[in-house]
Short mmCIF file of C-alpha atoms in Angstrom, two decimals:
data_model
loop_
_atom_site.label_atom_id
_atom_site.label_comp_id
_atom_site.label_asym_id
_atom_site.label_seq_id
_atom_site.Cartn_x
_atom_site.Cartn_y
_atom_site.Cartn_z
CA MET O 1 -82.59 40.80 -61.73
CA THR O 2 -82.33 37.73 -63.92
CA ILE O 3 -84.31 34.47 -64.23
CA LEU O 4 -82.59 31.52 -62.54
CA HIS O 5 -83.04 28.27 -64.44
CA GLY O 6 -83.25 24.99 -62.54
CA LEU O 7 -84.23 21.40 -63.27
CA LEU O 8 -87.75 21.32 -61.81
CA VAL O 9 -88.33 25.07 -61.43
CA ASP O 10 -87.22 28.41 -62.78
CA LEU O 11 -87.08 31.41 -60.47
CA GLU O 12 -88.43 34.62 -61.98
CA PRO O 13 -88.34 38.06 -60.33
CA PHE O 14 -91.46 38.88 -58.35
CA VAL O 15 -93.62 41.46 -60.17
CA PRO O 16 -96.75 42.54 -58.23
CA ALA O 17 -98.82 43.17 -61.36
CA PHE O 18 -98.28 39.57 -62.52
CA HIS O 19 -97.93 37.62 -59.27
CA GLN O 20 -100.12 39.36 -56.70
CA GLU O 21 -103.15 37.14 -57.38
CA LYS O 22 -101.10 34.01 -56.75
CA MET O 23 -99.77 35.43 -53.49
CA HIS O 24 -103.33 36.19 -52.39
CA ALA O 25 -104.22 32.53 -52.98
CA TYR O 26 -101.18 31.32 -51.03
CA TRP O 27 -101.89 33.63 -48.09
CA ASN O 28 -105.31 31.99 -47.80
CA ASN O 29 -104.53 28.28 -48.08
CA GLU O 30 -102.85 25.66 -45.89
CA SER O 31 -99.37 26.46 -47.17
CA ARG O 32 -99.31 29.72 -45.22
CA LEU O 33 -99.45 27.93 -41.88
CA TRP O 34 -96.22 26.07 -42.69
CA ALA O 35 -94.47 29.08 -44.21
CA THR O 36 -95.26 31.68 -41.54
CA MET O 37 -94.99 29.92 -38.17
CA GLY O 38 -98.71 29.22 -37.93
CA ASP O 39 -100.00 32.63 -39.00
CA CYS O 40 -103.15 31.83 -40.96
CA GLU O 41 -105.71 34.63 -40.56
CA PRO O 42 -107.70 35.42 -43.74
CA THR O 43 -105.96 38.04 -45.88
CA THR O 44 -107.61 40.26 -48.48
CA ARG O 45 -106.26 41.37 -51.85
CA ALA O 46 -106.01 44.90 -50.48
CA GLN O 47 -103.81 43.67 -47.61
CA ILE O 48 -101.55 41.83 -50.05
CA ALA O 49 -101.27 45.01 -52.13
CA ARG O 50 -100.33 46.98 -49.02
CA ILE O 51 -97.64 44.45 -48.10
CA HIS O 52 -96.03 44.94 -51.51
CA GLU O 53 -96.37 48.71 -51.28
CA GLU O 54 -94.71 48.68 -47.85
CA ARG O 55 -91.91 46.51 -49.21
CA SER O 56 -91.33 48.99 -52.03
CA GLY O 57 -91.28 51.84 -49.51
CA ALA O 58 -88.88 49.91 -47.31
CA ARG O 59 -86.58 49.44 -50.29
CA GLU O 60 -86.36 53.20 -50.60
CA ARG O 61 -85.34 53.28 -46.92
CA GLY O 62 -82.62 50.69 -47.42
CA TYR O 63 -84.45 47.34 -47.54
CA THR O 64 -82.39 44.96 -49.67
CA GLY O 65 -84.57 41.89 -50.15
CA VAL O 66 -84.52 39.84 -53.36
CA HIS O 67 -87.74 37.95 -54.18
CA PHE O 68 -88.56 35.32 -56.80
CA MET O 69 -91.60 33.31 -57.84
CA MET O 70 -91.14 29.59 -58.57
CA ARG O 71 -92.37 28.45 -61.97
CA ALA O 72 -92.45 24.66 -62.41
CA ARG O 73 -91.30 23.06 -65.65
CA ASP O 74 -94.96 22.56 -66.63
CA GLY O 75 -95.40 26.36 -66.67
CA ASN O 76 -97.35 26.71 -63.42
CA ILE O 77 -96.42 29.25 -60.75
CA ILE O 78 -96.18 27.18 -57.56
CA GLY O 79 -94.62 29.35 -54.85
CA SER O 80 -92.14 32.01 -53.85
CA ILE O 81 -88.61 32.16 -52.46
CA GLY O 82 -86.29 34.99 -51.60
CA LEU O 83 -83.61 36.61 -49.50
CA ASN O 84 -84.75 39.04 -46.84
CA TRP O 85 -82.67 41.89 -45.44
CA VAL O 86 -79.53 41.19 -47.42
CA ASP O 87 -76.70 42.67 -45.36
CA TYR O 88 -73.95 43.55 -47.84
CA TRP O 89 -71.60 44.80 -45.10
CA ASN O 90 -71.60 41.55 -43.11
CA ARG O 91 -72.55 39.50 -46.21
CA THR O 92 -75.46 37.70 -44.58
CA ALA O 93 -79.13 37.21 -45.47
CA TRP O 94 -82.27 35.44 -44.25
CA LEU O 95 -83.84 33.02 -46.69
CA GLY O 96 -87.58 32.30 -46.88
CA ALA O 97 -89.50 29.91 -49.14
CA TRP O 98 -93.12 28.99 -49.72
CA ILE O 99 -94.69 26.39 -52.03
CA GLY O 100 -98.34 27.36 -52.25
CA GLU O 101 -99.51 24.48 -54.46
CA LYS O 102 -99.92 21.26 -52.46
CA ASP O 103 -99.60 19.04 -55.55
CA TYR O 104 -95.95 20.09 -55.75
CA TRP O 105 -95.01 19.29 -52.15
CA GLY O 106 -92.43 16.56 -51.67
CA GLY O 107 -91.43 16.31 -55.34
CA GLY O 108 -88.09 18.09 -55.25
CA HIS O 109 -89.33 21.49 -56.46
CA GLY O 110 -88.58 23.21 -53.17
CA THR O 111 -85.11 21.66 -53.00
CA ASP O 112 -84.34 22.76 -56.55
CA ALA O 113 -85.49 26.31 -55.75
CA LEU O 114 -83.46 26.34 -52.51
CA LEU O 115 -80.27 25.27 -54.29
CA LEU O 116 -80.78 27.92 -56.98
CA THR O 117 -81.28 30.63 -54.36
CA VAL O 118 -78.28 29.59 -52.25
CA ASP O 119 -76.11 29.47 -55.37
CA TYR O 120 -77.36 32.95 -56.35
CA ALA O 121 -76.65 34.31 -52.87
CA PHE O 122 -73.11 32.93 -52.70
CA ARG O 123 -71.95 33.37 -56.30
CA TRP O 124 -73.85 36.44 -57.47
CA LEU O 125 -74.31 38.44 -54.27
CA ASP O 126 -71.10 37.25 -52.56
CA MET O 127 -72.90 36.35 -49.33
CA ARG O 128 -70.85 34.70 -46.58
CA ARG O 129 -73.65 33.25 -44.45
CA LEU O 130 -77.32 32.41 -44.94
CA CYS O 131 -79.94 31.86 -42.24
CA LEU O 132 -83.47 30.47 -42.22
CA GLY O 133 -86.07 29.37 -39.71
CA THR O 134 -88.87 26.82 -39.49
CA MET O 135 -91.15 25.14 -36.94
CA ASP O 136 -90.26 22.01 -35.02
CA ILE O 137 -93.41 20.35 -36.43
CA ASN O 138 -92.37 21.05 -40.04
CA GLU O 139 -90.27 17.94 -40.57
CA ARG O 140 -90.42 18.25 -44.36
CA ALA O 141 -88.74 21.66 -44.22
CA GLN O 142 -86.11 20.41 -41.78
CA ARG O 143 -85.18 17.51 -44.09
CA ASN O 144 -85.08 19.88 -47.06
CA VAL O 145 -82.72 22.43 -45.56
CA GLU O 146 -80.45 19.83 -43.98
CA LYS O 147 -80.07 18.06 -47.33
CA ALA O 148 -79.05 21.40 -48.82
CA GLY O 149 -76.27 21.77 -46.24
CA PHE O 150 -77.89 24.00 -43.59
CA ARG O 151 -76.98 23.16 -39.99
CA PHE O 152 -79.27 23.45 -37.00
CA GLU O 153 -78.06 26.27 -34.74
CA THR O 154 -80.64 27.41 -32.18
CA ARG O 155 -84.06 26.53 -30.80
CA GLU O 156 -86.54 29.12 -29.56
CA ARG O 157 -88.77 27.22 -27.14
CA LYS O 158 -92.55 27.75 -27.35
CA ALA O 159 -92.10 30.57 -29.84
CA ALA O 160 -95.55 30.46 -31.50
CA LEU O 161 -99.05 29.11 -30.97
CA VAL O 162 -100.01 26.83 -33.87
CA ASN O 163 -103.31 24.95 -34.01
CA GLY O 164 -103.76 25.29 -30.28
CA ARG O 165 -100.32 24.20 -29.10
CA TRP O 166 -97.00 25.91 -28.54
CA ILE O 167 -94.26 25.04 -31.00
CA ASP O 168 -90.53 25.67 -31.04
CA ALA O 169 -88.82 27.76 -33.71
CA LEU O 170 -85.70 26.18 -35.22
CA ASN O 171 -82.98 28.34 -36.76
CA TYR O 172 -80.50 27.05 -39.33
CA GLY O 173 -77.36 28.50 -40.86
CA LEU O 174 -75.14 27.79 -43.87
CA MET O 175 -71.62 29.14 -44.32
CA ARG O 176 -70.26 29.69 -47.80
CA ASP O 177 -67.10 27.77 -46.88
CA ASN O 178 -69.24 24.67 -46.17
CA TRP O 179 -71.28 24.85 -49.40
CA PRO O 180 -70.27 22.05 -51.81
CA GLY O 181 -71.91 23.85 -54.74
CA ARG O 182 -75.21 23.43 -56.56
CA GLU O 183 -73.99 20.89 -59.11
CA ALA O 184 -72.61 18.56 -56.45
CA LEU O 185 -75.89 18.64 -54.52
CA VAL O 186 -78.00 18.20 -57.67
CA GLU O 187 -76.18 14.92 -58.29
CA GLN O 188 -76.13 13.87 -54.63
CA LEU O 189 -79.87 14.43 -54.21
CA GLY O 190 -80.89 12.94 -57.57
CA LEU O 191 -82.70 16.07 -58.74
CA ARG O 192 -81.96 15.40 -62.40
CA GLU O 193 -83.67 12.03 -62.17
CA LYS O 194 -86.64 13.53 -60.31
CA ALA O 195 -87.05 16.13 -63.04
CA GLU O 196 -86.92 13.49 -65.77
CA ARG O 197 -89.47 11.29 -64.02
CA ARG O 198 -91.93 14.16 -63.64
CA TYR O 199 -91.36 16.15 -66.82
CA GLY O 200 -89.35 13.94 -69.18
CA LYS O 201 -85.89 14.66 -70.53
CA GLY O 202 -86.97 17.74 -72.45
CA ASP O 203 -85.24 19.02 -75.55
#
């Protein structure tokens, strides 16, 4: 698996030996609540290790997920993104993303990573349809995915208990035929300008 180069982030393949400590931190801070439908129980390093071991075992049984870590242009690892249960027969996959560093929320990093992953799924893996889900209270995520071309499809009412109240789960889909392409969306969303404001023009 290759490194995907973006404007604000690069996506590098997830390697437990290098990235497990970061994932432990993310599973124990506020970001987890937004990424996992309100699941925020404390998680130990041993539990994180077991999750990765189970994923490796599942791969041997046919699991086809593709997982990346996001590295911002300043060199910091800031989150993860990936495709879960890639179905090569029907050419569909579920996308999940997680920015674990709050200082990078709302700056375009998640959008850049999302566009890279969608482009990878459609052009490299020949996917036909992508799906993702979020909570009705996560308005930032809803804006993000809608800007990237995902369309709202279904609502699961009172699907999870989050901070003492029931929330709805929202499911989105994106068809390859409706995808304008990464370059078009980079220009439309002003990601190049956001990258230059935060990191300069580079070399």
